Amino acid sequence: MSSPSAPITESVVADRLRVELIDLGVNEEAITPDAKFDQLDIDSLDVADLMAMVVKEFKVEIPRSELADVTIGQLVTRIVAGASH
């Protein structure tokens, strides 16, 4: 994020996740709010990298085991809710 005081909104989180997923090799068209992580063709190391970014940038920790049936949209909502505490 550009500034620690910048508000953490769903738009900010969704954009950052999109950039990270593209960097991990996910096809941009596949990155939709309804897409589940098991549909994105990323391996467990990629998921670990993604979650490390979430912890570092948003200070929200989500166990990888909880991502199995989570959509990108649900993850965005969860990160925003966790970051507001």
Coordinates of N, CA and C in Angstrom, one line a residue:
M1 N 0.8 -1.2 0.0 CA 0.0 0.0 0.0 C 0.9 1.2 0.0
S2 N 0.3 2.3 -0.5 CA 1.1 3.5 -0.6 C 1.4 4.2 0.7
S3 N 0.5 4.1 1.6 CA 0.6 4.8 2.9 C 0.0 4.0 4.0
P4 N 0.6 4.0 5.1 CA 0.0 3.2 6.2 C -1.3 3.8 6.7
S5 N -1.5 5.1 6.4 CA -2.7 5.7 6.9 C -3.8 5.7 5.8
A6 N -3.5 5.1 4.7 CA -4.6 5.0 3.6 C -5.6 4.0 4.1
P7 N -6.9 4.4 3.8 CA -8.0 3.5 4.3 C -7.9 2.1 3.5
I8 N -8.2 1.1 4.2 CA -8.2 -0.2 3.6 C -9.7 -0.5 3.2
T9 N -9.9 -0.4 1.9 CA -11.2 -0.6 1.3 C -11.2 -1.8 0.5
E10 N -12.4 -2.3 0.1 CA -12.5 -3.5 -0.7 C -11.8 -3.3 -2.0
S11 N -11.9 -2.1 -2.6 CA -11.3 -1.7 -3.9 C -9.8 -1.8 -3.7
V12 N -9.2 -1.3 -2.7 CA -7.8 -1.3 -2.5 C -7.3 -2.8 -2.3
V13 N -8.0 -3.6 -1.5 CA -7.6 -5.0 -1.3 C -7.8 -5.8 -2.6
A14 N -8.9 -5.6 -3.3 CA -9.1 -6.4 -4.5 C -8.0 -6.0 -5.6
D15 N -7.7 -4.8 -5.7 CA -6.6 -4.4 -6.7 C -5.3 -5.0 -6.3
R16 N -5.0 -5.0 -5.0 CA -3.7 -5.5 -4.6 C -3.6 -7.1 -4.8
L17 N -4.7 -7.7 -4.5 CA -4.8 -9.2 -4.7 C -4.7 -9.5 -6.2
R18 N -5.3 -8.7 -7.0 CA -5.3 -8.9 -8.5 C -3.8 -8.8 -9.0
V19 N -3.1 -7.8 -8.5 CA -1.7 -7.6 -8.9 C -0.9 -8.8 -8.5
E20 N -1.1 -9.2 -7.3 CA -0.3 -10.3 -6.7 C -0.6 -11.6 -7.5
L21 N -1.9 -11.9 -7.8 CA -2.2 -13.1 -8.5 C -1.7 -13.1 -9.9
I22 N -1.7 -11.9 -10.6 CA -1.1 -11.8 -11.9 C 0.4 -12.1 -11.8
D23 N 1.0 -11.6 -10.8 CA 2.5 -11.8 -10.6 C 2.7 -13.3 -10.4
L24 N 1.8 -14.0 -9.9 CA 1.9 -15.5 -9.6 C 1.6 -16.3 -10.9
G25 N 1.2 -15.6 -11.9 CA 0.9 -16.3 -13.2 C -0.5 -16.6 -13.5
V26 N -1.4 -16.1 -12.7 CA -2.9 -16.3 -12.9 C -3.3 -15.5 -14.1
N27 N -4.1 -16.1 -15.0 CA -4.7 -15.3 -16.1 C -5.6 -14.3 -15.5
E28 N -5.4 -13.0 -16.0 CA -6.2 -11.9 -15.5 C -7.7 -12.1 -15.6
E29 N -8.1 -12.7 -16.7 CA -9.6 -12.9 -16.9 C -10.2 -13.9 -15.9
A30 N -9.3 -14.7 -15.3 CA -9.8 -15.7 -14.3 C -10.0 -15.1 -12.9
I31 N -9.5 -13.9 -12.7 CA -9.6 -13.2 -11.4 C -10.9 -12.4 -11.3
T32 N -11.9 -13.1 -10.8 CA -13.2 -12.5 -10.6 C -13.6 -12.6 -9.1
P33 N -14.5 -11.8 -8.7 CA -15.0 -12.0 -7.3 C -15.5 -13.3 -6.9
D34 N -16.1 -14.0 -7.9 CA -16.7 -15.4 -7.7 C -15.7 -16.5 -7.9
A35 N -14.4 -16.2 -8.3 CA -13.5 -17.3 -8.5 C -13.0 -17.8 -7.2
K36 N -12.9 -19.2 -7.1 CA -12.3 -19.8 -5.9 C -10.8 -20.1 -6.2
F37 N -10.1 -20.2 -5.1 CA -8.6 -20.3 -5.3 C -8.2 -21.6 -6.0
D38 N -9.0 -22.7 -5.8 CA -8.7 -23.9 -6.5 C -9.0 -23.9 -8.0
Q39 N -9.6 -22.8 -8.4 CA -9.9 -22.6 -9.9 C -8.8 -21.8 -10.6
L40 N -7.9 -21.2 -9.8 CA -6.9 -20.3 -10.3 C -5.6 -20.9 -10.7
D41 N -5.4 -22.2 -10.6 CA -4.2 -22.9 -11.0 C -3.0 -22.3 -10.4
I42 N -3.1 -22.2 -9.0 CA -1.9 -21.8 -8.3 C -1.6 -22.9 -7.3
D43 N -0.3 -23.1 -7.0 CA 0.0 -24.1 -6.0 C 0.1 -23.6 -4.6
S44 N 0.4 -24.5 -3.7 CA 0.5 -24.2 -2.3 C 1.5 -23.1 -1.9
L45 N 2.6 -23.1 -2.7 CA 3.7 -22.1 -2.4 C 3.2 -20.7 -2.9
D46 N 2.4 -20.7 -4.0 CA 1.8 -19.4 -4.4 C 0.8 -18.9 -3.4
V47 N 0.0 -19.8 -2.9 CA -0.9 -19.4 -1.8 C -0.2 -18.9 -0.6
A48 N 0.9 -19.5 -0.2 CA 1.7 -19.1 0.9 C 2.2 -17.7 0.6
D49 N 2.7 -17.4 -0.6 CA 3.2 -16.1 -0.9 C 2.1 -15.1 -0.9
L50 N 1.0 -15.4 -1.4 CA -0.2 -14.5 -1.3 C -0.6 -14.2 0.1
M51 N -0.7 -15.2 1.0 CA -1.0 -14.9 2.3 C 0.0 -14.1 3.1
A52 N 1.3 -14.4 2.7 CA 2.4 -13.6 3.4 C 2.2 -12.1 3.0
M53 N 1.9 -11.8 1.8 CA 1.6 -10.4 1.3 C 0.5 -9.8 2.1
V54 N -0.6 -10.6 2.3 CA -1.8 -10.1 3.0 C -1.4 -9.8 4.5
V55 N -0.6 -10.6 5.1 CA -0.2 -10.4 6.5 C 0.7 -9.1 6.5
K56 N 1.7 -9.0 5.6 CA 2.6 -7.9 5.6 C 1.9 -6.6 5.3
E57 N 1.0 -6.6 4.3 CA 0.4 -5.3 3.9 C -0.8 -4.9 4.6
F58 N -1.6 -5.9 5.0 CA -2.9 -5.6 5.7 C -3.0 -6.0 7.1
K59 N -2.0 -6.7 7.6 CA -1.9 -7.2 9.0 C -3.1 -8.1 9.4
V60 N -3.5 -8.9 8.4 CA -4.6 -9.8 8.6 C -4.0 -11.2 8.3
E61 N -4.2 -12.2 9.2 CA -3.7 -13.5 9.0 C -4.9 -14.4 8.8
I62 N -4.9 -15.2 7.7 CA -5.9 -16.1 7.3 C -5.3 -17.4 7.0
P63 N -5.6 -18.5 7.8 CA -5.0 -19.8 7.6 C -5.3 -20.3 6.2
R64 N -4.2 -20.9 5.6 CA -4.4 -21.4 4.2 C -5.5 -22.4 4.2
S65 N -5.7 -23.2 5.2 CA -6.7 -24.2 5.3 C -8.1 -23.7 5.1
E66 N -8.3 -22.4 5.4 CA -9.6 -21.8 5.3 C -9.9 -21.2 3.9
L67 N -8.9 -21.3 3.0 CA -9.1 -20.8 1.6 C -9.7 -21.7 0.6
A68 N -9.9 -23.0 1.0 CA -10.3 -24.0 0.1 C -11.6 -23.6 -0.7
D69 N -12.6 -23.2 0.1 CA -13.9 -22.9 -0.5 C -14.2 -21.4 -0.6
V70 N -13.2 -20.5 -0.4 CA -13.4 -19.1 -0.3 C -13.2 -18.5 -1.7
T71 N -14.1 -17.6 -2.1 CA -13.9 -16.9 -3.3 C -13.0 -15.6 -3.1
I72 N -12.5 -15.1 -4.2 CA -11.7 -13.9 -4.1 C -12.5 -12.8 -3.4
G73 N -13.8 -12.6 -3.8 CA -14.7 -11.6 -3.2 C -14.8 -11.8 -1.7
Q74 N -15.0 -13.1 -1.2 CA -15.1 -13.3 0.2 C -13.8 -13.0 0.9
L75 N -12.7 -13.3 0.3 CA -11.4 -13.0 0.9 C -11.2 -11.5 1.0
V76 N -11.6 -10.8 0.0 CA -11.5 -9.3 0.1 C -12.3 -8.8 1.3
T77 N -13.5 -9.2 1.4 CA -14.4 -8.8 2.5 C -13.7 -9.2 3.9
R78 N -13.2 -10.3 3.9 CA -12.6 -10.8 5.2 C -11.4 -10.0 5.6
I79 N -10.5 -9.7 4.6 CA -9.3 -8.9 4.8 C -9.7 -7.5 5.3
V80 N -10.7 -6.9 4.6 CA -11.1 -5.5 5.0 C -11.7 -5.6 6.5
A81 N -12.5 -6.6 6.8 CA -13.0 -6.7 8.1 C -12.0 -6.9 9.2
G82 N -11.0 -7.7 8.8 CA -9.9 -8.0 9.8 C -9.0 -6.8 10.0
A83 N -8.8 -6.0 8.9 CA -7.9 -4.9 9.0 C -8.5 -3.7 9.7
S84 N -9.8 -3.7 9.9 CA -10.5 -2.6 10.6 C -10.4 -2.8 12.1
H85 N -10.0 -3.9 12.5 CA -9.9 -4.2 14.0 C -8.6 -3.8 14.6

